[in-house]
mmCIF file of C-alpha atoms in Angstrom:
data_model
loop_
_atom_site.group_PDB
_atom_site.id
_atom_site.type_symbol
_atom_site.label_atom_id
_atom_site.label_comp_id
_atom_site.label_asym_id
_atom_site.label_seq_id
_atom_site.Cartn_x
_atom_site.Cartn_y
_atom_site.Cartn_z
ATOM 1 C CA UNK A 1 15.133 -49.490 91.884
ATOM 2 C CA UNK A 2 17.892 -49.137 89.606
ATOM 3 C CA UNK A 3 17.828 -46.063 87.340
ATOM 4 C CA UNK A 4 17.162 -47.412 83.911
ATOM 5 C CA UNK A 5 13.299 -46.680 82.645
ATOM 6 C CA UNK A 6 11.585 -49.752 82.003
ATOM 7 C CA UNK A 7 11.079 -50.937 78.203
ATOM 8 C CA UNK A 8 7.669 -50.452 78.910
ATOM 9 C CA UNK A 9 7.231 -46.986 79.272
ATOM 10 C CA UNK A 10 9.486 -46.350 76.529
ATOM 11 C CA UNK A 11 6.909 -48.713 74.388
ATOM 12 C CA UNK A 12 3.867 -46.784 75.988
ATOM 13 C CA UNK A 13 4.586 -43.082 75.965
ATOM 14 C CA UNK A 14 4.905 -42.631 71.880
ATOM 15 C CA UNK A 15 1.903 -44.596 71.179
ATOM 16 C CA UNK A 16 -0.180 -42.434 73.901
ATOM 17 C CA UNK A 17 1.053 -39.714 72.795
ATOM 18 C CA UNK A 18 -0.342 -40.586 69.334
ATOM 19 C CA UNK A 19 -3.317 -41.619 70.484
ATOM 20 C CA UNK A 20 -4.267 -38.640 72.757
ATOM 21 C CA UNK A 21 -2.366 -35.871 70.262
ATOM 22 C CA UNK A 22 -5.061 -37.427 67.435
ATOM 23 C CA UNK A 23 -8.357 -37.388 69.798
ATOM 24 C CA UNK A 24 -7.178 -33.696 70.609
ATOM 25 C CA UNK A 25 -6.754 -32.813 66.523
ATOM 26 C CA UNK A 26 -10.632 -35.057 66.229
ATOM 27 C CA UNK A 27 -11.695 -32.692 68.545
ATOM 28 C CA UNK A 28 -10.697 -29.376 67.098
ATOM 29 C CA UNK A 29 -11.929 -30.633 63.807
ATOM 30 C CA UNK A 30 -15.565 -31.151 65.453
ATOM 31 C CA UNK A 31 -17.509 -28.301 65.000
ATOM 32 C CA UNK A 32 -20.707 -26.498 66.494
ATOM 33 C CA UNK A 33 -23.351 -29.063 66.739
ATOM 34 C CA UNK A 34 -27.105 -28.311 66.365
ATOM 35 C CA UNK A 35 -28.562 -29.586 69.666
ATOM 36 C CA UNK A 36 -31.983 -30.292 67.860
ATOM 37 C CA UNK A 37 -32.619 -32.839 71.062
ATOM 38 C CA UNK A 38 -31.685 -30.177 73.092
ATOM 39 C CA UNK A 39 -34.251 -27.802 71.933
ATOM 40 C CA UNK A 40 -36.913 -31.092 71.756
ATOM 41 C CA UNK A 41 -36.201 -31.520 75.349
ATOM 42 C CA UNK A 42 -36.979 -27.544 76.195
ATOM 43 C CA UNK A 43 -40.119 -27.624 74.032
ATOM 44 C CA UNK A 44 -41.574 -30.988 75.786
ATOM 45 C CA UNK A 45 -40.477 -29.717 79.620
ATOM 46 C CA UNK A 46 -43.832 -28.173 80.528
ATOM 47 C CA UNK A 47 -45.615 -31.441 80.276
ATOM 48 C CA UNK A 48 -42.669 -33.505 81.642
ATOM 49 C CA UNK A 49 -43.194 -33.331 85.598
ATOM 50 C CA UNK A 50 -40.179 -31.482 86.082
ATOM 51 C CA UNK A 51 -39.086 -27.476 85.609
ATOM 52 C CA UNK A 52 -35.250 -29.080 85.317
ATOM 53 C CA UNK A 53 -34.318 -30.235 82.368
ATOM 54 C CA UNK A 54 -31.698 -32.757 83.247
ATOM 55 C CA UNK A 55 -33.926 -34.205 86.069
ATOM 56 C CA UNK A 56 -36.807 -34.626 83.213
ATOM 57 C CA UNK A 57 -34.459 -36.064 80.784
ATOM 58 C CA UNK A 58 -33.089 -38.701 83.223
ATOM 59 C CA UNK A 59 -36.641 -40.009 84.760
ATOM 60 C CA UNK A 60 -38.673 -39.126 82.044
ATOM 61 C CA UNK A 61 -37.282 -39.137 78.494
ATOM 62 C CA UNK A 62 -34.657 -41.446 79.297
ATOM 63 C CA UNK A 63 -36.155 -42.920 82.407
ATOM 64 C CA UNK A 64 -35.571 -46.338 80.791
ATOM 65 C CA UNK A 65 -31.848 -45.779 80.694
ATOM 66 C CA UNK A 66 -32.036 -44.568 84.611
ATOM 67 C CA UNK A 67 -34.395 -47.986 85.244
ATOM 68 C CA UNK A 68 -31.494 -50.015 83.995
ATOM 69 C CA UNK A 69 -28.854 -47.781 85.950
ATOM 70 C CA UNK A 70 -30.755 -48.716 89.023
ATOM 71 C CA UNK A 71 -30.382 -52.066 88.183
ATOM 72 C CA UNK A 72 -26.862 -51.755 87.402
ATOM 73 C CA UNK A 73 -26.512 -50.632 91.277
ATOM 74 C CA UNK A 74 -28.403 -53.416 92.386
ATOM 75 C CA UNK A 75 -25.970 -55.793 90.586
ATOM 76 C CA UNK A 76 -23.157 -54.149 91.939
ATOM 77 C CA UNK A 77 -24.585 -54.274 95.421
ATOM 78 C CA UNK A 78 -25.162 -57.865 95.313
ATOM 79 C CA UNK A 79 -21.931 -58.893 93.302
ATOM 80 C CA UNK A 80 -19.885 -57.097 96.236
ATOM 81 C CA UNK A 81 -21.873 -58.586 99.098
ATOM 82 C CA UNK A 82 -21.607 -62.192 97.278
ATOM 83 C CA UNK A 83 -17.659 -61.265 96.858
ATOM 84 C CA UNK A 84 -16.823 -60.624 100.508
ATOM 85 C CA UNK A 85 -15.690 -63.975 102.923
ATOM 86 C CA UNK A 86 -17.783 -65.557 105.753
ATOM 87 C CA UNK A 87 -20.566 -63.727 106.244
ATOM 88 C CA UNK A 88 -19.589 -61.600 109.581
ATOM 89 C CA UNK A 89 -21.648 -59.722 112.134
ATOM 90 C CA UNK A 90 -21.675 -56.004 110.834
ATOM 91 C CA UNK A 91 -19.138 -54.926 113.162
ATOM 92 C CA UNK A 92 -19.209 -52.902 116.088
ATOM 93 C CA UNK A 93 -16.597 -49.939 115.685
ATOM 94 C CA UNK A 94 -15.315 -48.036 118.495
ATOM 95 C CA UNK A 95 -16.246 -44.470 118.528
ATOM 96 C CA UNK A 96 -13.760 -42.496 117.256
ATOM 97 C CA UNK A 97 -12.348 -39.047 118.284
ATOM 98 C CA UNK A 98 -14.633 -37.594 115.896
ATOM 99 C CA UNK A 99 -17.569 -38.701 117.885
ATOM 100 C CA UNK A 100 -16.073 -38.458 121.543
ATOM 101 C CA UNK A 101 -16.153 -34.638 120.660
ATOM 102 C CA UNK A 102 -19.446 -34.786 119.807
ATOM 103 C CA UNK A 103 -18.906 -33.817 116.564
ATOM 104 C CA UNK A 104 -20.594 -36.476 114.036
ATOM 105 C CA UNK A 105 -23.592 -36.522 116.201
ATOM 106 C CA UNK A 106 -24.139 -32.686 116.008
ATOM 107 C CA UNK A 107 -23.356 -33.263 111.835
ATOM 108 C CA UNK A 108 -25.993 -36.140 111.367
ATOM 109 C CA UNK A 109 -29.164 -34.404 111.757
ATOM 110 C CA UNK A 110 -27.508 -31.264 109.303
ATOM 111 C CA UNK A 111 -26.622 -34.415 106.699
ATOM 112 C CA UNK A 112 -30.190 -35.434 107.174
ATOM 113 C CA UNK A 113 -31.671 -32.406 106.575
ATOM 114 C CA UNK A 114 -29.327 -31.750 103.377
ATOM 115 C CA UNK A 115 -30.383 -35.146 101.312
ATOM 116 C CA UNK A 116 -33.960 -34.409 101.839
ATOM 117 C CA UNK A 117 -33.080 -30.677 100.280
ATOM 118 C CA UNK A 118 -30.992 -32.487 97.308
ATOM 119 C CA UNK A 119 -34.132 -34.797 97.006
ATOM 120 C CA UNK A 120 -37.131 -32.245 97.144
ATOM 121 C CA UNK A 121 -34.959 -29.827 94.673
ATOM 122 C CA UNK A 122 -34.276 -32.496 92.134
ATOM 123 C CA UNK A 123 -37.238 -31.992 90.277
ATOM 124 C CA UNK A 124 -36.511 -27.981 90.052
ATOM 125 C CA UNK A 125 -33.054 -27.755 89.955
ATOM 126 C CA UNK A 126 -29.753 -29.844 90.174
ATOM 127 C CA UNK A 127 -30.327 -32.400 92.946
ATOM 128 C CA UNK A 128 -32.616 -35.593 92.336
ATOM 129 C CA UNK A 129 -32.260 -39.152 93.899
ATOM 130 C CA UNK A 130 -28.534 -39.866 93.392
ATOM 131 C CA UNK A 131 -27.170 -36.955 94.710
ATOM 132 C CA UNK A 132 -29.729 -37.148 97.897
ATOM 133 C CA UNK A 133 -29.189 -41.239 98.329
ATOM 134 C CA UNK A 134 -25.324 -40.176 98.291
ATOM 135 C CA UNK A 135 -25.780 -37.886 101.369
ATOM 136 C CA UNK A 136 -27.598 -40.198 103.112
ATOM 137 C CA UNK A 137 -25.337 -42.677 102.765
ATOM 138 C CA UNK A 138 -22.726 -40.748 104.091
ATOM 139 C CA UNK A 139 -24.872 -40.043 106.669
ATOM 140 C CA UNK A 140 -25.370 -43.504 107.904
ATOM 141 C CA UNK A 141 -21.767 -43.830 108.041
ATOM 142 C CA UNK A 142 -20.942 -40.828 109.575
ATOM 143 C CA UNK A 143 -23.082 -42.847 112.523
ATOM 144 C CA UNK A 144 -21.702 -46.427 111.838
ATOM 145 C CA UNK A 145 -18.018 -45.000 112.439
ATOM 146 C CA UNK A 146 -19.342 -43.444 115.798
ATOM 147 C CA UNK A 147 -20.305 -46.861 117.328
ATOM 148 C CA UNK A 148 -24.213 -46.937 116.390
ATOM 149 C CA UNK A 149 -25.935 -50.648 114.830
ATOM 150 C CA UNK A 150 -27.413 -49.916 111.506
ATOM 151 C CA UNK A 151 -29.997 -52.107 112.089
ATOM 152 C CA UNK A 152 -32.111 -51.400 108.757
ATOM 153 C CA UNK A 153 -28.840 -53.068 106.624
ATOM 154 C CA UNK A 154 -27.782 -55.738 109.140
ATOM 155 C CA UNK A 155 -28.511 -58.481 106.547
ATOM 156 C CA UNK A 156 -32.148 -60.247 106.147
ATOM 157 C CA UNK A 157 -35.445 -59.845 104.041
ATOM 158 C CA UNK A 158 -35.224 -55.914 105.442
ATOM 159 C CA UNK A 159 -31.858 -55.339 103.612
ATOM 160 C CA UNK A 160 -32.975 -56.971 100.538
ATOM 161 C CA UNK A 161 -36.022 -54.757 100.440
ATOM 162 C CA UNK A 162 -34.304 -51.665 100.307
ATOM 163 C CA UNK A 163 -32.116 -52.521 97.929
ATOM 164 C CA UNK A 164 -35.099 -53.834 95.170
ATOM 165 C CA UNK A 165 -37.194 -50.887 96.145
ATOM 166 C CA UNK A 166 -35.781 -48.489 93.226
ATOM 167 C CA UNK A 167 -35.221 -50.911 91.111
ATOM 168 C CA UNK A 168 -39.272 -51.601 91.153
ATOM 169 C CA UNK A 169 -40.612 -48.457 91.214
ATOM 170 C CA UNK A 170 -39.734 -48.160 87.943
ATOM 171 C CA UNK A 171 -40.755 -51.381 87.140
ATOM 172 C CA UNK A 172 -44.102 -50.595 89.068
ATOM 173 C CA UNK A 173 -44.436 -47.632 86.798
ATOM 174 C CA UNK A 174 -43.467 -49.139 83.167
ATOM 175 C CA UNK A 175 -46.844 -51.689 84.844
ATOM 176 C CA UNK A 176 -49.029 -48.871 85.542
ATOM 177 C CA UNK A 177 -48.313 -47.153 81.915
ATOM 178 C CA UNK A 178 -48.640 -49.875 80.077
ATOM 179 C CA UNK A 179 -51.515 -51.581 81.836
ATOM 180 C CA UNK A 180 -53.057 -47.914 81.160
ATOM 181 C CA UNK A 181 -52.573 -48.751 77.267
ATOM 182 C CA UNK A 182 -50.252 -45.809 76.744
ATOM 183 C CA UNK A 183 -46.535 -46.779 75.794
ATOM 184 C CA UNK A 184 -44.129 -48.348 78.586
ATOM 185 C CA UNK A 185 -42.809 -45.056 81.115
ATOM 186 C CA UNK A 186 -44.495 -43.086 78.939
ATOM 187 C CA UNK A 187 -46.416 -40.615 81.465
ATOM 188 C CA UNK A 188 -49.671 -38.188 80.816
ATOM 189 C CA UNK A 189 -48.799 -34.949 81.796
ATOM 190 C CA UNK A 190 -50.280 -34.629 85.145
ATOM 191 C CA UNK A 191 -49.785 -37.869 86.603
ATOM 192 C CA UNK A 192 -45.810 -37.308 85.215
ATOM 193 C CA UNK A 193 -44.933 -35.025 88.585
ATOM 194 C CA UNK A 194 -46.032 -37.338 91.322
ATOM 195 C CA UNK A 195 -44.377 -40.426 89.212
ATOM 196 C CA UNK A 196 -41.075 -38.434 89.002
ATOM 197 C CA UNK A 197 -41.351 -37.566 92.998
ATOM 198 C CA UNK A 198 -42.292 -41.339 93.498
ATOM 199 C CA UNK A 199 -39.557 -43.026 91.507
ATOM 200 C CA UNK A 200 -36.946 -40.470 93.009
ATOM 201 C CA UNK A 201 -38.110 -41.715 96.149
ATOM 202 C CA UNK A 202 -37.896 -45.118 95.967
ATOM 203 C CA UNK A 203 -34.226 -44.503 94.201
ATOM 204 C CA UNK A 204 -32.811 -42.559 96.695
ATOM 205 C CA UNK A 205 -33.533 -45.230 99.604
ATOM 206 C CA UNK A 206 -32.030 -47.846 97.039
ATOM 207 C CA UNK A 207 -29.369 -46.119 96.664
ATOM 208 C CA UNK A 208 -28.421 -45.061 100.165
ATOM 209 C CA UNK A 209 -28.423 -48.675 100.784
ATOM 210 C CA UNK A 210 -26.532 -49.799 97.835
ATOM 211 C CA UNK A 211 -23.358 -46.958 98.644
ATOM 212 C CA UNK A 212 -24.059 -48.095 102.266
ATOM 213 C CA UNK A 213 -23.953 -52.063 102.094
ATOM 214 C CA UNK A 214 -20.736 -51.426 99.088
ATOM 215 C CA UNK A 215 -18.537 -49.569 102.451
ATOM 216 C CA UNK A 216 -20.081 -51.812 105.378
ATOM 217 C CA UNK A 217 -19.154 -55.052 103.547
ATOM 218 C CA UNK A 218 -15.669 -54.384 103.081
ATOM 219 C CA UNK A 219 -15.774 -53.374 107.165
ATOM 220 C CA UNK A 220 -17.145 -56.925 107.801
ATOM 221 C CA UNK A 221 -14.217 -58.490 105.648
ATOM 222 C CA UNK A 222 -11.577 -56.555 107.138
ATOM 223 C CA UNK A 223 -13.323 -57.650 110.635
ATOM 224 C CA UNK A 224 -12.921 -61.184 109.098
ATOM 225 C CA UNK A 225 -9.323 -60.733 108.631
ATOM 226 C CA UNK A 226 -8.354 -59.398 111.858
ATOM 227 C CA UNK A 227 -6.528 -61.429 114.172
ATOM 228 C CA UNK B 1 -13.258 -23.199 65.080
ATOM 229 C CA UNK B 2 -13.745 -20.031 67.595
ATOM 230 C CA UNK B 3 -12.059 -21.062 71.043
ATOM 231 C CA UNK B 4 -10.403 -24.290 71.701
ATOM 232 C CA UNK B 5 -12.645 -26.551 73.741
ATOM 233 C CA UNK B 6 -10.616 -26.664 76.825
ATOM 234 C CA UNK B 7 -12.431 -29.073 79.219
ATOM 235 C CA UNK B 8 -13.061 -31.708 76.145
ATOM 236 C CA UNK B 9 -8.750 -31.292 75.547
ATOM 237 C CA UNK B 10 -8.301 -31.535 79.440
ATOM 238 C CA UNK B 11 -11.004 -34.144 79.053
ATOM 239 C CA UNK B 12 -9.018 -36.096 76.418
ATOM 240 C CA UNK B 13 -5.375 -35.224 78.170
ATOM 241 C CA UNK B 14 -6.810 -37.426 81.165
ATOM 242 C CA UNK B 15 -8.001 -40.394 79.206
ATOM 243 C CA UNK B 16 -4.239 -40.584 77.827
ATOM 244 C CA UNK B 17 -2.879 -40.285 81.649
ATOM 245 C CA UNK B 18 -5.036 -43.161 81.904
ATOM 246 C CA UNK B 19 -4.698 -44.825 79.045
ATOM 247 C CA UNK B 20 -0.439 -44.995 79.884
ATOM 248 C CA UNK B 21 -0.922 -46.377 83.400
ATOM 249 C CA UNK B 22 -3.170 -49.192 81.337
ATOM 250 C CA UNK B 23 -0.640 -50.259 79.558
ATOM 251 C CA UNK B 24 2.524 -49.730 82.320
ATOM 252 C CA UNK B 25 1.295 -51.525 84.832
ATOM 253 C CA UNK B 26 0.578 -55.105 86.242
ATOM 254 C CA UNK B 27 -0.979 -53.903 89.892
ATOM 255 C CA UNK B 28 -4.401 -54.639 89.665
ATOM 256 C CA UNK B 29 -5.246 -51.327 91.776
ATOM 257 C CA UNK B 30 -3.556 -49.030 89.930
ATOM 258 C CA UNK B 31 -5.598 -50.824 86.548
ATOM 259 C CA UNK B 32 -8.310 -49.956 88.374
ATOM 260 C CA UNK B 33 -7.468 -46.359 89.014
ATOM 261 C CA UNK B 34 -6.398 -45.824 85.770
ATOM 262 C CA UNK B 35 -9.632 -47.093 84.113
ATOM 263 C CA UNK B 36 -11.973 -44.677 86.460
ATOM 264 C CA UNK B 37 -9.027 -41.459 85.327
ATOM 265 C CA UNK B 38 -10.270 -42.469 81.681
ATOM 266 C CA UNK B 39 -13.929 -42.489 82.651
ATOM 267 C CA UNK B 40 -13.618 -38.915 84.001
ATOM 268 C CA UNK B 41 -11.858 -38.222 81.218
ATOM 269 C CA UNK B 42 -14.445 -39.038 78.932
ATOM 270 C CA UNK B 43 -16.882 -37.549 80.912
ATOM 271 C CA UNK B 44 -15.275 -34.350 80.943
ATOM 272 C CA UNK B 45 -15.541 -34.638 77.045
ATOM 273 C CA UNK B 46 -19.127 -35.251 77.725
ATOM 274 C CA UNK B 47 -19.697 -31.999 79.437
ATOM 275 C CA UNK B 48 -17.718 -29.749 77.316
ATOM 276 C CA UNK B 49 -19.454 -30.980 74.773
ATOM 277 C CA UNK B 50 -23.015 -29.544 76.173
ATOM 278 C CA UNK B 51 -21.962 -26.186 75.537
ATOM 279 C CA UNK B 52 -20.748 -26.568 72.161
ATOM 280 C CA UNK B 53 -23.251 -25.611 70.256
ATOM 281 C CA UNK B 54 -24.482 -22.953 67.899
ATOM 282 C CA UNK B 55 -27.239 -21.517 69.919
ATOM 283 C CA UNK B 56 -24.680 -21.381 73.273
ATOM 284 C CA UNK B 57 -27.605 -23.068 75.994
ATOM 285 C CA UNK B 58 -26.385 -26.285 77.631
ATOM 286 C CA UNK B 59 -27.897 -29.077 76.450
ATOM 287 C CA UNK B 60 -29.111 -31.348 78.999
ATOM 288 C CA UNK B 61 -28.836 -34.741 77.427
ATOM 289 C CA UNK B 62 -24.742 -35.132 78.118
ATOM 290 C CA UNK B 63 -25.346 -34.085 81.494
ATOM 291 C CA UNK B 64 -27.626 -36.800 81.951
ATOM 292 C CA UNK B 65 -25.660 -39.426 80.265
ATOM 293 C CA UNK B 66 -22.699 -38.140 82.400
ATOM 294 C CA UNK B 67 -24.514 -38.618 85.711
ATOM 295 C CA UNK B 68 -25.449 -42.322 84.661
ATOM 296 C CA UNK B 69 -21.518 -42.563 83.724
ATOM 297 C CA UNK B 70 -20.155 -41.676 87.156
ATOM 298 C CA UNK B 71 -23.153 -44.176 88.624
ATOM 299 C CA UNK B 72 -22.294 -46.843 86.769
ATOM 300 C CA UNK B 73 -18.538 -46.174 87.421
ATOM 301 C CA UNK B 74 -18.765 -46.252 91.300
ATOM 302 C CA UNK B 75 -20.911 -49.413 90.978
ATOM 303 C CA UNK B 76 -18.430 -51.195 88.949
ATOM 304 C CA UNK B 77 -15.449 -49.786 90.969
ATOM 305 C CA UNK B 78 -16.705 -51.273 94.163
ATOM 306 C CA UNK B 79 -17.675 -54.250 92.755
ATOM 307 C CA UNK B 80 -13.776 -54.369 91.466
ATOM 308 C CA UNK B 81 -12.586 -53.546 94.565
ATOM 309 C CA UNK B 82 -14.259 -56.456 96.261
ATOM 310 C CA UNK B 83 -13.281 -59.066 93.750
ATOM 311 C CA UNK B 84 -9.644 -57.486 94.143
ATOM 312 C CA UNK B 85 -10.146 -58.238 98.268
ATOM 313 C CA UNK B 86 -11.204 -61.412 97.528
ATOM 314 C CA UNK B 87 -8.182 -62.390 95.785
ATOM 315 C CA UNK B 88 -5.816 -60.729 97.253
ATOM 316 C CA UNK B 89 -7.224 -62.544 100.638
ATOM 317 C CA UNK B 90 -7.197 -65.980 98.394
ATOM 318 C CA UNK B 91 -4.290 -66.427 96.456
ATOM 319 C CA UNK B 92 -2.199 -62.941 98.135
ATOM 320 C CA UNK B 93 -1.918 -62.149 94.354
ATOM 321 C CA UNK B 94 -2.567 -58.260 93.783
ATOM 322 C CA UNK B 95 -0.965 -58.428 90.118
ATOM 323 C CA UNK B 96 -1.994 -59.427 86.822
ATOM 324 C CA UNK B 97 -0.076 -63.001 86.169
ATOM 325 C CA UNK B 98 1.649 -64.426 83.007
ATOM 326 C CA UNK B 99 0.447 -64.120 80.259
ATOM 327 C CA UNK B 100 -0.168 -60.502 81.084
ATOM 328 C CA UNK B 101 2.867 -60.216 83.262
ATOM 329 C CA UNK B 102 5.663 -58.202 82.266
ATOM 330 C CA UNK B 103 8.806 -60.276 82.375
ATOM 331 C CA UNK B 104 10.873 -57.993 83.777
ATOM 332 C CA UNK B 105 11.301 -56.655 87.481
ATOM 333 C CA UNK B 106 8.246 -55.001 89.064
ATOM 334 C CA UNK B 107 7.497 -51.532 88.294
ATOM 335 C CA UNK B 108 6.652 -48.584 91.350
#
């Protein structure tokens, strides 16, 4: 590469630089903002099913906008499996040094035992379905790179299942509330905690698989690939 | 104005990393990249803006909307990624083509 800078950057770097100097001078001009939905959300918590307000604020206030996240993941999920090539066996990795040792076997059931913790404090603290369906994920991998057959995501009616599963238990609940005659995900107080606990469920296994399938079918494509 | 927001400028200082690298490059990866740098840019405006507020208590609505931002992001990402597989495996393209080529040499 010879030394010259390309045009480009010489184009690009002023007009950044204008752009980000003026979103830095917007923001200095912003002042303190009255979080009136803030305090709405801290007044309305006791009733919400939840002691945390950002888990009651994403499956209860604004479960709608989490219903349609899960959805977003489900798209995802199926875009990428529909993107890959043939459709390949999941493939069978060697077991790697990690897992001669020992190691990633020992770390599994501690991985385990962490999502459920993420998932059971969601609804007190920070944790919740994403952060839980994350760990589990990893999980699963941590045992797919030391030679075992997921067998629950090996393709089928099985796979699909567990993908749809989040997605409808929110749609099961917008059914139940509005079958019930009160507004759609809008839950009475005390049925609000077990419909949090329910739909965080059903999320987290939804999204384990999603974050699962998203790694395992660029393994398959790469197995495609190899000579 | 008390103290200068830092995480919303750091925030803001990403998003124009990110928004350079948009407009420097033609590898479809480093778009890619560049796009998610500007998404945690923005969220880090997000959070900083939780805080700023007269009564000092976080407010948990940007937290939430951040959390369904990084979601969102990772779905999209790997949904780029495989398209990007895909076409690189296709056509062995992994560049943007004319018209959005740049018509001189490759950059880094």
């Amino acid at each position: 590469m010879n030394g010259r800078v390309p045009a480009r950057y010489a184009l690009a770097l002023p007009g950044v630089a204008v752009v980000t100097g003026a979103l830095v001078r917007a923001l200095m001009l912003t002042n303190e903002g009255d979080p009136a939905l803030g305090a709405l959300v801290q007044a309305n918590l006791a009733g919400s099913g939840a002691s945390h307000a950002v888990t009651a604020v994403l499956l209860n206030f604004r479960g709608y906008d989490t219903w349609l996240e899960l959805v977003v993941l489900l798209v995802a999920a199926t875009a990428t499996l529909r993107a890959r090539g043939d459709r390949g066996e999941q493939r069978m990795r060697e077991p790697g040094e990690l897992v001669a040792s020992g190691l990633a076997a020992r770390m599994v059931p501690v991985v385990l035992l962490l999502g459920v913790l993420l998932l059971a404090n969601g609804t007190s603290g920070p944790g919740g379905a994403f952060q839980a369906g994350a760990v589990f994920a990893a999980g699963a991998l941590l045992m797919y790179f030391g030679g075992y057959r997921l067998v629950l995501v090996s393709g089928g009616v099985v796979q699909d299942l567990l993908l749809i599963v989040g997605t409808f238990g929110f749609f099961a609940a917008a059914v139940a509330t509005t079958a019930a005659g009160m507004r759609t995900l809008e839950f009475a107080p005390r049925f609000a905690g077990p419909a949090i606990v329910g739909i965080e469920l059903a999320a987290t296994v939804s999204i384990a698989a999603t974050l699962l399938l998203i790694v395992l079918a660029a393994e398959e494509e790469s197995r495609a690939s190899d000579p | 104005m008390t103290d200068p927001p830092l995480y919303q400028i750091a925030g803001v200082v990403l998003f124009g990393i990110g928004l350079f690298r948009l407009a420097t490059t033609t590898q479809i990866l480093r778009l890619l990249l560049a796009l998610n740098i500007m998404g945690t840019g923005t969220f880090l405006v997000l959070i900083g803006a939780a805080v700023r507020n007269r009564t000092g208590a976080p407010d948990p609505i940007p937290h939430a909307m951040v959390l369904t931002g990084i979601v969102v992001t990772m779905g999209v990402s790997a949904f780029a990624t495989a398209l990007l597989r895909r076409m690189h495996a296709t056509t062995g393209q992994q560049h943007l083509t004319a018209p959005f080529a740049f018509p001189e040499d490759e950059s880094p």
